Rosetta silent file (secondary structure, phi, psi, omega in degrees, C-alpha in Angstrom):
SEQUENCE: MLKSSFVGLFEPKPTRRFCISGLNRSSKKWVMAPPPILALELPSETGRVLSIQSHTVQGYVGNKSAVFPLQLLGYDVDPINSVQFSNHTGYPSFKGQVLNGDQLWELIDGLEANDLLFYTHLLTGYIGSISFLNTVLKVVDKLRSINPKLTYVCDPVLGDEGKLYVPQELVLVYREKVVPIASMLTPNQFEAEQLTGLRITSEQDGREACNILHAAGPSKVVITSINIDGNLLLIGSHQKEKGQSQQFKILISKIPAYFTGTGDLMTALLLGWSNKYPENLDKAAELSVSSVQALLARTLNDYTKAGHDCQSSSLEIRLIQSQDDIRNPEIKYKAEKYN
SCORE:     score description
SCORE:     0.000 S_00000001
   1 L     0.000  136.729 -177.847   74.080 -109.391  -75.158 S_00000001
   2 L   -76.987  138.981  171.650   73.558 -113.077  -74.507 S_00000001
   3 L  -119.562  107.083 -170.815   70.315 -114.712  -75.502 S_00000001
   4 L  -136.611  176.061 -179.244   70.253 -118.015  -73.722 S_00000001
   5 E  -137.345   62.625 -176.113   68.271 -120.893  -72.217 S_00000001
   6 L   -75.144  149.443  177.561   70.172 -121.950  -69.118 S_00000001
   7 L   -85.200  145.047  174.160   68.826 -124.599  -66.796 S_00000001
   8 L    69.892 -116.151 -175.834   68.140 -123.733  -63.162 S_00000001
   9 L   -64.731  -23.030 -166.533   69.956 -120.578  -62.106 S_00000001
  10 L   -99.311  160.276  174.062   70.694 -119.496  -65.640 S_00000001
  11 L   -84.167  179.504 -173.236   68.772 -117.843  -68.440 S_00000001
  12 E   -55.225  145.579 -176.475   68.427 -119.441  -71.895 S_00000001
  13 L   -66.905  132.400 -176.592   71.442 -121.056  -73.415 S_00000001
  14 L   -67.335  139.571  173.901   73.217 -118.911  -76.018 S_00000001
  15 L   -85.596  115.112 -176.513   72.918 -119.941  -79.629 S_00000001
  16 L  -104.620  127.754  178.687   76.468 -120.056  -80.891 S_00000001
  17 L  -109.872  104.779 -179.868   77.102 -119.981  -84.625 S_00000001
  18 L  -107.700  143.817  170.730   80.592 -121.246  -85.418 S_00000001
  19 L   -71.851  136.779  174.750   82.143 -121.715  -88.823 S_00000001
  20 L   -69.189  134.751 -178.649   83.086 -125.341  -89.396 S_00000001
  21 L   -63.545  138.973 -179.201   86.837 -125.582  -89.528 S_00000001
  22 E  -173.264 -168.929 -174.782   88.085 -126.058  -93.038 S_00000001
  23 E   -89.400  124.037  173.494   90.315 -124.750  -95.775 S_00000001
  24 E   -85.091  107.805 -169.589   90.161 -121.058  -96.573 S_00000001
  25 L   -66.864  -27.566 -178.202   90.834 -121.183 -100.309 S_00000001
  26 L   -74.305  -37.184 -177.869   91.972 -117.589 -100.620 S_00000001
  27 L  -102.080  -12.254 -178.429   94.653 -117.823  -97.927 S_00000001
  28 L    59.727   32.405  177.817   95.249 -121.583  -98.091 S_00000001
  29 E  -121.938  150.744  176.618   95.209 -121.705  -94.258 S_00000001
  30 E   -75.206  132.539  178.946   93.108 -123.743  -91.904 S_00000001
  31 E  -111.193  114.168 -176.366   90.475 -121.634  -90.091 S_00000001
  32 L   -98.275  137.102  172.929   89.440 -123.132  -86.763 S_00000001
  33 L   -73.906  143.107  178.207   86.196 -122.337  -84.957 S_00000001
  34 L   -66.590  150.023  178.507   86.729 -121.302  -81.332 S_00000001
  35 L   -70.816  151.482  175.988   85.814 -123.941  -78.741 S_00000001
  36 L   -66.918  149.366  176.080   82.551 -123.459  -76.832 S_00000001
  37 L   -83.892  105.679 -172.307   82.833 -121.977  -73.344 S_00000001
  38 H   -66.038  -26.023  176.381   81.741 -124.945  -71.253 S_00000001
  39 H   -63.001  -23.884  176.867   80.995 -122.726  -68.234 S_00000001
  40 H   -96.277  -41.639 -177.806   78.215 -121.280  -70.425 S_00000001
  41 H   -71.000  -38.512  179.836   77.268 -124.332  -72.473 S_00000001
  42 L  -127.635   71.842 -173.336   77.231 -126.687  -69.471 S_00000001
  43 L   -64.485  149.201  176.027   76.738 -124.368  -66.482 S_00000001
  44 L   -70.342  164.085  178.837   77.350 -125.606  -62.951 S_00000001
  45 L   -73.601  -13.702 -176.676   74.422 -126.029  -60.589 S_00000001
  46 L   -93.925  -64.152  179.919   75.840 -123.259  -58.434 S_00000001
  47 L   161.195 -178.601 -178.376   76.796 -120.344  -60.650 S_00000001
  48 E  -125.769  122.827 -170.829   79.399 -118.303  -62.460 S_00000001
  49 E  -114.934  133.686  167.320   81.229 -115.592  -60.509 S_00000001
  50 E  -101.869  119.142 -176.754   83.206 -112.558  -61.650 S_00000001
  51 E  -111.845  117.508 -179.211   85.561 -111.630  -58.799 S_00000001
  52 E  -114.998  107.625  177.308   87.174 -108.165  -58.864 S_00000001
  53 E  -167.760 -170.656 -173.748   89.714 -107.517  -56.124 S_00000001
  54 E   -73.209  165.618  178.795   93.418 -107.498  -55.301 S_00000001
  55 E  -144.042  140.598  173.151   95.945 -110.209  -56.120 S_00000001
  56 E  -125.957  143.751  176.017   99.324 -111.135  -54.688 S_00000001
  57 L   -67.090  -46.792  178.073  101.918 -113.446  -56.175 S_00000001
  58 L  -109.365  131.514  176.436  102.920 -114.626  -52.683 S_00000001
  59 L   101.142  162.518 -176.617  100.344 -115.038  -49.946 S_00000001
  60 L  -113.827   91.784  170.622   96.596 -115.486  -49.742 S_00000001
  61 L  -138.507  164.859  176.986   94.685 -112.225  -49.903 S_00000001
  62 L    57.085 -132.601 -178.124   92.084 -110.864  -52.348 S_00000001
  63 H   -61.516  -29.036  178.599   91.431 -113.158  -55.283 S_00000001
  64 H   -65.005  -29.465  178.644   93.967 -115.673  -53.954 S_00000001
  65 H   -88.797  -22.580 -171.778   91.725 -116.121  -50.875 S_00000001
  66 H   -97.572  -40.156 -171.131   88.389 -115.958  -52.699 S_00000001
  67 H   -68.165  -49.159 -175.875   88.658 -117.880  -55.972 S_00000001
  68 H   -59.293  -48.152  177.970   89.886 -121.244  -54.680 S_00000001
  69 H   -59.885  -39.432  178.813   87.186 -121.684  -51.971 S_00000001
  70 H   -65.984  -38.447  176.522   84.435 -120.810  -54.449 S_00000001
  71 H   -64.263  -39.873  176.943   85.810 -123.328  -56.926 S_00000001
  72 H   -61.179  -31.921  179.100   85.840 -125.972  -54.183 S_00000001
  73 L   -85.552    3.749  171.479   82.153 -125.214  -53.600 S_00000001
  74 L   101.049   11.349 -178.195   81.422 -125.805  -57.279 S_00000001
  75 L   -93.604  145.046  165.917   81.449 -122.317  -58.794 S_00000001
  76 E   -83.292  126.782 -174.402   83.017 -121.231  -62.058 S_00000001
  77 E  -128.602  129.506  174.116   85.072 -118.150  -61.121 S_00000001
  78 E  -113.816  116.868 -179.160   86.753 -115.560  -63.351 S_00000001
  79 E   -93.534  139.778  166.217   89.119 -113.204  -61.463 S_00000001
  80 E  -120.180  128.360 -175.194   90.022 -109.632  -62.403 S_00000001
  81 E   -93.009  115.705  178.652   92.819 -108.158  -60.297 S_00000001
  82 E   -68.483  -36.827  172.026   92.254 -104.567  -59.171 S_00000001
  83 E  -137.736  153.443  177.016   95.868 -104.472  -58.008 S_00000001
  84 E  -134.401  116.376 -177.493   98.673 -106.993  -58.443 S_00000001
  85 E  -122.731  159.591  177.073  101.549 -107.051  -55.986 S_00000001
  86 L   -63.914  -33.800 -179.211  104.486 -109.327  -55.324 S_00000001
  87 L  -161.966 -176.641 -176.702  103.162 -109.826  -51.773 S_00000001
  88 L  -101.801 -178.700 -172.319  100.938 -108.018  -49.286 S_00000001
  89 L   -72.921   -4.589  174.930  101.563 -105.268  -46.775 S_00000001
  90 L   -72.457  -11.727  178.501  102.433 -107.742  -44.029 S_00000001
  91 L   -94.297  161.442 -179.013  105.893 -107.966  -45.599 S_00000001
  92 L   -59.382  -33.560  178.667  108.646 -105.342  -45.197 S_00000001
  93 L  -149.539  158.218  177.044  108.264 -104.237  -48.846 S_00000001
  94 L  -152.840  154.128  178.869  106.132 -104.974  -51.880 S_00000001
  95 L  -136.690  157.681  178.632  105.968 -103.984  -55.545 S_00000001
  96 E   166.066 -160.439 -176.003  103.375 -104.268  -58.279 S_00000001
  97 E  -126.984  153.471  176.430  100.770 -102.603  -60.464 S_00000001
  98 E  -118.382  125.291  178.960   97.411 -100.921  -59.931 S_00000001
  99 L   -78.472  138.438  175.778   94.699 -101.329  -62.571 S_00000001
 100 L  -100.604  175.127 -175.572   92.788  -98.157  -63.462 S_00000001
 101 H   -60.238  -40.531  179.805   89.168  -97.770  -64.504 S_00000001
 102 H   -63.749  -38.348  179.814   89.908  -97.647  -68.240 S_00000001
 103 H   -68.497  -37.568  175.373   91.906 -100.863  -68.044 S_00000001
 104 H   -61.791  -45.437 -177.413   89.075 -102.596  -66.190 S_00000001
 105 H   -66.787  -32.078  176.867   86.557 -101.505  -68.815 S_00000001
 106 H   -62.277  -39.147  177.095   88.867 -102.729  -71.590 S_00000001
 107 H   -66.540  -40.556  178.627   88.742 -106.213  -70.027 S_00000001
 108 H   -64.565  -41.355  175.992   84.941 -106.044  -69.795 S_00000001
 109 H   -58.080  -41.525  179.472   84.770 -104.984  -73.468 S_00000001
 110 H   -63.867  -39.794  176.876   86.882 -107.994  -74.368 S_00000001
 111 H   -66.292  -42.547 -178.738   84.557 -110.347  -72.515 S_00000001
 112 H   -64.768  -37.954 -179.244   81.484 -108.763  -74.092 S_00000001
 113 H   -60.394  -22.345 -179.348   82.954 -109.028  -77.601 S_00000001
 114 L  -113.048   21.206  178.435   83.009 -112.795  -77.136 S_00000001
 115 L    55.447   44.835 -175.842   79.612 -113.150  -75.414 S_00000001
 116 L  -115.395   19.284 -174.243   81.225 -114.000  -72.077 S_00000001
 117 L  -100.011   17.795  175.808   79.466 -111.552  -69.769 S_00000001
 118 L   -87.562  108.304  177.411   76.733 -113.816  -68.395 S_00000001
 119 L  -125.346  146.441  174.038   77.433 -114.103  -64.663 S_00000001
 120 L   -88.061  -26.427 -176.576   75.180 -115.121  -61.798 S_00000001
 121 E  -138.529  144.458  167.390   77.347 -113.332  -59.203 S_00000001
 122 E  -118.265  131.869  177.989   79.705 -110.385  -58.959 S_00000001
 123 E  -122.055  126.576  176.359   82.110 -110.295  -56.010 S_00000001
 124 E  -125.204  143.869  177.282   84.189 -107.214  -55.201 S_00000001
 125 L  -125.999 -125.848 -174.888   86.842 -106.690  -52.533 S_00000001
 126 L   -65.148  127.050  175.649   89.716 -104.226  -52.209 S_00000001
 127 L  -134.818  125.665 -169.011   89.496 -101.287  -54.624 S_00000001
 128 L  -101.464   -2.432 -177.205   91.981  -98.472  -54.162 S_00000001
 129 L  -141.808  153.811  178.053   90.773  -95.585  -56.363 S_00000001
 130 H   -64.816  -39.329  178.932   87.609  -93.663  -57.182 S_00000001
 131 H   -55.994  -47.797 -178.474   88.246  -94.164  -60.908 S_00000001
 132 H   -67.743  -41.445 -178.464   88.271  -97.927  -60.532 S_00000001
 133 H   -65.276  -39.840  177.051   85.273  -97.952  -58.181 S_00000001
 134 H   -63.926  -34.062  176.948   83.200  -95.827  -60.565 S_00000001
 135 H   -70.714  -34.279  174.545   84.016  -98.283  -63.339 S_00000001
 136 H   -58.793  -38.375  176.790   82.877 -101.140  -61.100 S_00000001
 137 H   -60.400  -40.541  176.028   79.505  -99.370  -60.937 S_00000001
 138 H   -64.870  -37.047  178.958   79.405  -99.451  -64.753 S_00000001
 139 H   -63.818  -42.126  177.935   80.293 -103.145  -64.653 S_00000001
 140 H   -58.953  -46.496  178.383   77.334 -103.855  -62.352 S_00000001
 141 H   -59.655  -43.845 -178.748   74.996 -102.072  -64.779 S_00000001
 142 H   -63.603  -47.454 -178.276   76.455 -103.980  -67.727 S_00000001
 143 H   -64.830  -36.332  179.817   76.194 -107.380  -66.047 S_00000001
 144 H   -76.236  -20.654  173.806   72.620 -106.711  -64.919 S_00000001
 145 H   -70.779  -24.297  178.790   71.625 -105.666  -68.438 S_00000001
 146 H   -92.905  -40.856  176.505   72.607 -109.208  -69.458 S_00000001
 147 L  -132.433   95.494 -177.848   71.388 -111.018  -66.341 S_00000001
 148 L   -60.146  -17.713 -178.680   68.876 -108.943  -64.324 S_00000001
 149 L   -90.484    8.434 -179.408   69.061 -111.568  -61.556 S_00000001
 150 L   -52.708  132.342  173.811   72.765 -110.951  -60.924 S_00000001
 151 E   -96.919  122.599 -179.990   73.697 -111.114  -57.229 S_00000001
 152 E  -105.936  111.774  178.283   76.276 -108.496  -56.257 S_00000001
 153 E  -102.635  117.877 -174.061   78.236 -109.400  -53.117 S_00000001
 154 E  -116.325  120.965  168.458   80.319 -106.451  -51.913 S_00000001
 155 L   -98.531  102.856 -174.728   83.051 -106.554  -49.307 S_00000001
 156 L   -78.299   81.797 -174.557   83.576 -102.801  -48.738 S_00000001
 157 L   -73.593   97.502 -178.100   87.266 -102.948  -47.864 S_00000001
 158 L  -112.578  -35.367 -177.763   87.788  -99.536  -46.254 S_00000001
 159 E   166.168 -167.337 -178.230   89.859 -100.237  -43.167 S_00000001
 160 E  -165.295  153.886  175.294   89.893 -101.793  -39.709 S_00000001
 161 L    50.095   44.714  174.911   90.510 -100.960  -36.071 S_00000001
 162 L    80.733    6.442 -175.759   89.903  -97.236  -36.572 S_00000001
 163 E  -126.501  130.847  176.690   92.189  -96.857  -39.592 S_00000001
 164 E   -79.650  139.223  172.435   91.279  -96.341  -43.256 S_00000001
 165 L   -92.781  -13.453 -170.865   93.141  -98.362  -45.912 S_00000001
 166 L  -126.661  165.424  175.669   91.767  -96.216  -48.734 S_00000001
 167 L   -59.040  144.555 -178.008   91.336  -92.493  -49.509 S_00000001
 168 H   -55.250  -32.638 -177.294   88.535  -90.866  -47.493 S_00000001
 169 H   -60.367  -28.005 -178.540   86.723  -89.984  -50.727 S_00000001
 170 H   -67.330  -29.136 -179.184   86.003  -93.654  -51.383 S_00000001
 171 H   -59.525  -44.436 -179.288   83.837  -93.906  -48.268 S_00000001
 172 H   -64.648  -40.260  179.326   81.321  -91.460  -49.752 S_00000001
 173 H   -64.046  -44.071  177.072   81.232  -93.329  -53.080 S_00000001
 174 H   -60.404  -46.692 -175.104   80.580  -96.614  -51.288 S_00000001
 175 H   -64.495  -43.569 -172.538   77.900  -95.035  -49.108 S_00000001
 176 H   -91.497  -26.836 -172.614   76.031  -93.193  -51.856 S_00000001
 177 H  -119.314  -35.617 -174.816   76.570  -95.367  -54.937 S_00000001
 178 H   -85.426  -50.309 -178.542   77.774  -98.869  -54.083 S_00000001
 179 H   -53.559  -43.107 -178.162   75.661  -99.820  -51.059 S_00000001
 180 H   -62.101  -22.513 -176.902   72.351  -99.040  -52.866 S_00000001
 181 H  -106.348   -0.701 -179.263   73.089 -101.555  -55.663 S_00000001
 182 L   -79.606  146.455  174.251   74.621 -104.366  -53.573 S_00000001
 183 L   -88.324  -40.204  176.885   72.682 -107.564  -52.887 S_00000001
 184 E  -135.595  139.598 -179.835   74.851 -108.550  -49.922 S_00000001
 185 E  -123.527  136.135 -176.692   77.251 -106.415  -47.902 S_00000001
 186 L  -129.063   63.549  179.873   79.982 -107.853  -45.631 S_00000001
 187 L   -78.561  159.347  165.197   81.662 -105.008  -43.695 S_00000001
 188 L   -86.864 -176.601 -175.716   83.667 -105.367  -40.507 S_00000001
 189 H   -58.764  -49.327 -178.665   82.780 -103.230  -37.490 S_00000001
 190 H   -62.355  -41.653 -179.436   84.834 -100.195  -38.548 S_00000001
 191 H   -67.448  -38.724  177.044   83.521 -100.331  -42.126 S_00000001
 192 H   -63.094  -37.382  177.217   79.916 -100.608  -40.948 S_00000001
 193 H   -65.508  -41.617  179.432   80.487  -97.503  -38.815 S_00000001
 194 H   -63.126  -38.502 -175.302   81.941  -95.636  -41.793 S_00000001
 195 H   -79.953  -25.521 -176.712   79.007  -96.564  -44.017 S_00000001
 196 H  -106.681  -19.914 -173.616   76.253  -95.802  -41.505 S_00000001
 197 L    75.025   10.592 -177.807   77.727  -92.999  -39.394 S_00000001
 198 L  -105.404  128.160  175.371   76.713  -95.028  -36.339 S_00000001
 199 L   -76.793  124.574 -176.383   79.202  -95.840  -33.575 S_00000001
 200 L  -100.946  107.201 -179.906   78.846  -99.561  -32.769 S_00000001
 201 L  -124.304    1.385 -179.408   79.444 -100.245  -29.081 S_00000001
 202 L  -149.888  167.413  176.133   76.732 -102.861  -28.412 S_00000001
 203 H   -60.957  -39.636  179.849   74.875 -105.701  -30.092 S_00000001
 204 H   -62.209  -37.591  176.071   71.874 -103.425  -30.490 S_00000001
 205 H   -62.524  -41.586  178.573   74.072 -100.914  -32.313 S_00000001
 206 H   -62.097  -42.375  178.069   75.202 -103.702  -34.651 S_00000001
 207 H   -64.676  -40.108  179.172   71.604 -104.690  -35.369 S_00000001
 208 H   -66.591  -38.118  176.489   70.672 -101.062  -36.001 S_00000001
 209 H   -60.263  -40.991  176.450   73.612 -100.662  -38.383 S_00000001
 210 H   -60.081  -42.690 -179.672   72.278 -103.632  -40.356 S_00000001
 211 H   -64.956  -38.923  177.661   68.852 -101.973  -40.548 S_00000001
 212 H   -62.612  -42.593 -179.886   70.369  -98.710  -41.781 S_00000001
 213 H   -68.723  -37.310  174.424   72.228 -100.593  -44.514 S_00000001
 214 H   -58.027  -45.201 -177.906   69.054 -102.515  -45.454 S_00000001
 215 H   -62.193  -27.560  179.961   67.234  -99.217  -45.874 S_00000001
 216 H   -81.866  -24.214 -178.651   69.987  -98.071  -48.233 S_00000001
 217 L   169.826  -69.050 -168.649   69.849 -101.148  -50.476 S_00000001
 218 L   -67.952  140.433  178.878   71.148 -104.671  -49.719 S_00000001
 219 L   -83.679  -18.399  178.524   68.737 -107.316  -48.460 S_00000001
 220 E  -123.668  129.001  178.742   71.547 -109.279  -46.787 S_00000001
 221 E  -133.755  130.384  174.298   74.082 -107.732  -44.418 S_00000001
 222 E  -128.717  112.393  171.913   76.738 -109.552  -42.419 S_00000001
 223 E   -84.986  107.128 -163.662   78.969 -107.552  -40.090 S_00000001
 224 E   -74.429  -22.575  177.922   81.728 -110.123  -40.020 S_00000001
 225 E  -153.679  124.183  177.456   83.517 -109.088  -36.835 S_00000001
 226 E  -132.299  125.398  175.879   82.412 -106.917  -33.921 S_00000001
 227 E   -96.035  115.635 -179.737   84.385 -106.533  -30.701 S_00000001
 228 E  -135.179  119.163  177.635   82.055 -105.865  -27.779 S_00000001
 229 L    52.341   40.089  178.003   83.107 -106.131  -24.117 S_00000001
 230 L    82.655   -1.599  179.172   85.985 -108.420  -25.013 S_00000001
 231 E  -104.238  146.296  177.280   83.808 -110.726  -27.116 S_00000001
 232 E  -105.571  123.251 -176.206   84.093 -111.263  -30.870 S_00000001
 233 E  -126.293  153.300  161.384   80.762 -111.502  -32.688 S_00000001
 234 E  -109.923  134.788  174.446   79.348 -111.803  -36.167 S_00000001
 235 E  -121.681  124.800 -179.626   75.947 -110.158  -36.627 S_00000001
 236 E  -119.511  155.111 -177.561   73.878 -111.033  -39.689 S_00000001
 237 E  -150.717  130.489  178.985   70.599 -109.728  -40.993 S_00000001
 238 E  -122.929  112.821  178.378   68.325 -110.818  -43.843 S_00000001
 239 E   -90.832  102.066 -178.477   65.540 -108.470  -44.865 S_00000001
 240 E   -86.830  -27.712  174.551   62.978 -110.694  -46.598 S_00000001
 241 E  -134.988  149.638 -175.802   60.271 -108.046  -46.573 S_00000001
 242 L   -58.223  127.516  178.058   60.669 -104.281  -46.386 S_00000001
 243 L    85.391   -4.979 -179.663   60.959 -103.175  -42.782 S_00000001
 244 E  -128.677  119.218 -178.772   61.224 -106.752  -41.475 S_00000001
 245 E  -128.455  144.182  174.332   64.556 -108.461  -41.020 S_00000001
 246 E   -96.040  120.650 -173.961   65.634 -111.753  -39.476 S_00000001
 247 E  -120.554  152.415 -177.636   68.751 -111.133  -37.402 S_00000001
 248 E  -153.454  168.017  175.246   71.211 -113.403  -35.615 S_00000001
 249 E  -135.359  155.163  172.853   74.621 -113.474  -33.993 S_00000001
 250 E  -130.479  123.815  176.200   77.473 -115.953  -33.826 S_00000001
 251 E   -81.675  125.637 -173.557   79.969 -115.836  -30.967 S_00000001
 252 E  -112.084  134.083  177.944   83.448 -116.429  -32.403 S_00000001
 253 L   -69.740  135.856  176.065   86.458 -117.745  -30.513 S_00000001
 254 L   -81.750  134.927  177.161   89.411 -115.373  -30.489 S_00000001
 255 L  -110.254  127.685 -172.556   92.666 -116.837  -31.804 S_00000001
 256 L   -75.955   65.809  177.964   95.841 -115.158  -30.446 S_00000001
 257 L  -166.405  165.493  176.920   97.399 -114.243  -33.796 S_00000001
 258 L  -113.709  129.454 -176.925   96.920 -111.950  -36.788 S_00000001
 259 E  -119.195  149.899  176.588   96.127 -113.514  -40.157 S_00000001
 260 E   -99.944  144.568  173.006   96.005 -112.047  -43.670 S_00000001
 261 L    85.237    3.503 -175.979   93.186 -112.647  -46.137 S_00000001
 262 H   -70.083  -34.555  178.482   90.532 -113.829  -43.692 S_00000001
 263 H   -66.060  -41.303  178.282   88.016 -111.141  -44.681 S_00000001
 264 H   -64.137  -41.835  177.637   88.319 -112.023  -48.369 S_00000001
 265 H   -63.234  -45.418 -177.331   87.907 -115.710  -47.544 S_00000001
 266 H   -61.077  -44.302 -179.362   84.903 -115.061  -45.304 S_00000001
 267 H   -65.202  -40.547  178.070   83.059 -113.039  -47.946 S_00000001
 268 H   -61.283  -43.174  179.618   83.694 -115.677  -50.615 S_00000001
 269 H   -66.706  -39.103  177.258   82.320 -118.397  -48.339 S_00000001
 270 H   -62.266  -39.898  174.980   79.265 -116.287  -47.472 S_00000001
 271 H   -60.394  -50.396 -175.835   78.596 -115.868  -51.201 S_00000001
 272 H   -61.484  -48.446 -175.674   79.001 -119.597  -51.801 S_00000001
 273 H   -77.653  -33.651  179.881   76.897 -120.863  -48.929 S_00000001
 274 H   -69.571  -26.278  174.879   74.174 -118.170  -49.041 S_00000001
 275 H   -72.120  -33.827  177.637   73.563 -119.063  -52.677 S_00000001
 276 H   -75.256  -29.231  178.971   73.128 -122.709  -51.681 S_00000001
 277 L  -126.977   70.835 -170.849   70.833 -121.702  -48.786 S_00000001
 278 L   -63.401  -23.663 -179.122   69.188 -118.505  -50.085 S_00000001
 279 L  -101.029    2.751 -176.421   66.551 -118.366  -47.341 S_00000001
 280 L  -131.584   73.343  179.147   68.876 -119.279  -44.479 S_00000001
 281 H   -61.694  -31.740  179.320   71.589 -116.658  -44.095 S_00000001
 282 H   -63.672  -41.270  178.184   72.169 -117.909  -40.549 S_00000001
 283 H   -67.628  -40.307  177.390   73.099 -121.394  -41.807 S_00000001
 284 H   -59.363  -39.713  179.447   75.347 -119.899  -44.488 S_00000001
 285 H   -69.687  -39.291  177.006   77.106 -117.893  -41.763 S_00000001
 286 H   -58.820  -47.092  179.967   77.466 -120.963  -39.523 S_00000001
 287 H   -63.712  -42.509 -177.734   79.161 -122.898  -42.327 S_00000001
 288 H   -66.321  -48.597  179.898   81.385 -119.952  -43.256 S_00000001
 289 H   -62.487  -42.108 -179.042   82.530 -119.179  -39.711 S_00000001
 290 H   -63.155  -39.476  176.460   83.147 -122.856  -38.974 S_00000001
 291 H   -62.680  -49.929 -175.963   85.318 -123.180  -42.107 S_00000001
 292 H   -62.850  -43.280 -177.885   87.356 -120.069  -41.334 S_00000001
 293 H   -66.958  -37.491  176.636   87.916 -120.985  -37.684 S_00000001
 294 H   -64.797  -41.336  178.842   89.040 -124.528  -38.569 S_00000001
 295 H   -64.638  -41.304 -179.441   91.435 -123.093  -41.154 S_00000001
 296 H   -68.420  -37.069  177.243   92.868 -120.565  -38.692 S_00000001
 297 H   -63.619  -41.375  177.243   93.359 -123.236  -36.042 S_00000001
 298 H   -63.982  -42.685  179.415   95.300 -125.344  -38.552 S_00000001
 299 H   -59.661  -48.582 -179.543   97.359 -122.315  -39.587 S_00000001
 300 H   -61.527  -42.755 -179.833   98.268 -121.475  -35.999 S_00000001
 301 H   -63.258  -42.387 -178.713   99.150 -125.099  -35.244 S_00000001
 302 H   -67.278  -40.044  177.355  101.375 -125.426  -38.316 S_00000001
 303 H   -66.207  -37.939  178.254  103.278 -122.218  -37.570 S_00000001
 304 H   -64.592  -42.252  177.386  103.753 -123.336  -33.968 S_00000001
 305 H   -59.594  -34.853 -178.982  105.096 -126.716  -35.160 S_00000001
 306 L   -78.874   -0.332  177.805  107.573 -124.835  -37.353 S_00000001
 307 L    81.845   18.128 -177.798  108.849 -123.005  -34.275 S_00000001
 308 L   -87.567  141.174  173.290  107.512 -119.590  -35.302 S_00000001
 309 L   -79.369  104.925 -172.700  106.520 -116.966  -32.764 S_00000001
 310 L   -70.204   -8.649  177.109  102.926 -116.373  -33.899 S_00000001
 311 L   -91.293   -7.249 -170.985  102.790 -112.998  -32.150 S_00000001
 312 L   -89.002  -15.895 -177.865  105.715 -111.589  -34.116 S_00000001
 313 L  -162.570  168.330  174.202  104.104 -111.196  -37.552 S_00000001
 314 L   -73.489  150.229 -173.545  100.958 -111.757  -39.603 S_00000001
 315 E  -110.119  137.673  174.337  100.432 -115.357  -40.708 S_00000001
 316 E   -76.539  127.381 -176.562   99.676 -116.693  -44.192 S_00000001
 317 L   -68.950  148.453 -179.377   96.535 -118.824  -44.012 S_00000001
 318 L   -90.034   71.019 -173.150   96.799 -122.548  -44.817 S_00000001
 319 L   -69.727  -52.232 -176.317   94.184 -122.435  -47.557 S_00000001
 320 H   -62.663  -36.331 -177.655   95.234 -125.384  -49.725 S_00000001
 321 H   -74.837   -7.595 -174.553   95.713 -127.611  -46.678 S_00000001
 322 H  -112.981   27.915 -176.152   92.155 -126.859  -45.483 S_00000001
 323 H   -58.844  -42.219 -178.507   90.169 -128.067  -48.492 S_00000001
 324 H   -65.086  -35.410  179.331   88.034 -130.506  -46.495 S_00000001
 325 H   -70.557  -21.823  177.535   87.133 -127.779  -43.994 S_00000001
 326 H   -84.886  -45.212 -179.093   85.961 -125.610  -46.894 S_00000001
 327 H   -69.325  -46.752 -173.244   83.977 -128.269  -48.745 S_00000001
 328 L  -134.339   71.179 -177.875   82.430 -129.981  -45.733 S_00000001
 329 L   -69.814  142.332  170.858   82.862 -127.898  -42.595 S_00000001
 330 L   -82.922  121.137 -175.238   81.846 -129.313  -39.246 S_00000001
 331 L   -75.946  102.577  177.837   79.478 -126.739  -37.804 S_00000001
 332 L  -106.540  -10.291 -179.210   80.965 -125.828  -34.441 S_00000001
 333 L  -117.669  110.473 -173.630   79.730 -122.234  -34.431 S_00000001
 334 L  -100.002  145.401  177.222   75.972 -121.920  -34.131 S_00000001
 335 L   -83.106  139.587  174.321   73.818 -118.891  -34.868 S_00000001
 336 E  -113.158  116.127 -175.553   71.599 -117.492  -32.166 S_00000001
 337 E   -77.659  140.925  173.073   68.537 -115.732  -33.591 S_00000001
 338 L   -82.423  148.229  176.378   67.343 -112.477  -32.099 S_00000001
 339 L   -73.319    0.000    0.000   63.663 -112.224  -31.228 S_00000001
C-alpha cells in the first residue's frame, strides 16, 4: 500500500528506498536501481487513470478511443485491455483474445508489487464476461483501499437500440453490484432502461431514470443519447445532496452516418472535463458534446472527400486529426437546466 504526500489531488508522496547502483561483489555484476515512476513522483495536476476496456489493433474503439483524449487533457493513463481484437465488429471478420478475471488480477498484483496502484480515477468500458466483471469489482476495492478518494467512472456497455451486446446475466451484476459503487455512470438510453427497468419515452422518463440510478449509488449520471420524438438528447444529473439533483439536457444534432467508438470517447471526455469542473457537470457535458460533434463532422467530411458512401458502413472516427477540438473545443452545444 502506498504511503504518500501528493500535492493537490494526490495523497502523500511515496517514500521510495532504492539501492544505489554499484558493484555486487559476489556476482561481479552491476545492480541498477529502478527509475522512479514520474507519474507518481511528479503527478499531473489532473490525475492518474486506470482504464479497463476493449482494444483493437485497427480502429478507434475502447481504450483506443479513451486513452488519447485523456492524455491530451493532461492525464496520466494506464490501459488494461479486457479484450484485444484485430479490428472491431464493423468489419466482416475479426480475431483476437479475451482476458479473463484471473489474468486481470495477475496484472493488478504486478502493479501492486511495485507500488503502482495509486490512481485518482478508474474508467471501465466494454466487459464481456461475469468472471472479468467480478474481478473489476475486486479492483475497485483494491484501488480504494489505497486511495479512498478514487473516482470510478463506469460506461456500462450492455447494448444499444434494443439489442444486448453482452450475456443477459451481466445486466444483473451491473445493476446490483457495479452501479452502487460507481461515482459516475454514462449509459445510453437502452442501457439506462436495462439498469432501471424503466422504459424511457420522454424527457421526464430520462430524468426519473437518473434519479433511480442516483438512489442506487452514483452521484453523477449522464444518459449520453436519448431519442425522443425524432430528437437526440443528452440528459445529465448531478446529485449534490441526497434527494436533490441538478439536471439538464443538451439537444444534439443528428449526423447521417454511423460511427464506431463514440461512446468510449464521450465517457473519457466526461471523466476529463468533470474532474476539471467538479461542481459543473453541465459545463463538462457541453465541452464533451462539442468535442465529439466537431470530431464527427470532420470524420464525415473526410470520408465524403474520399468518395465514400457514408451510409454503406460504419466510419472510423478521425481522432488524431481532431486534437484541437479535444483540447480546446468551441462550445456550440449548450446545456439547458431543468427547473
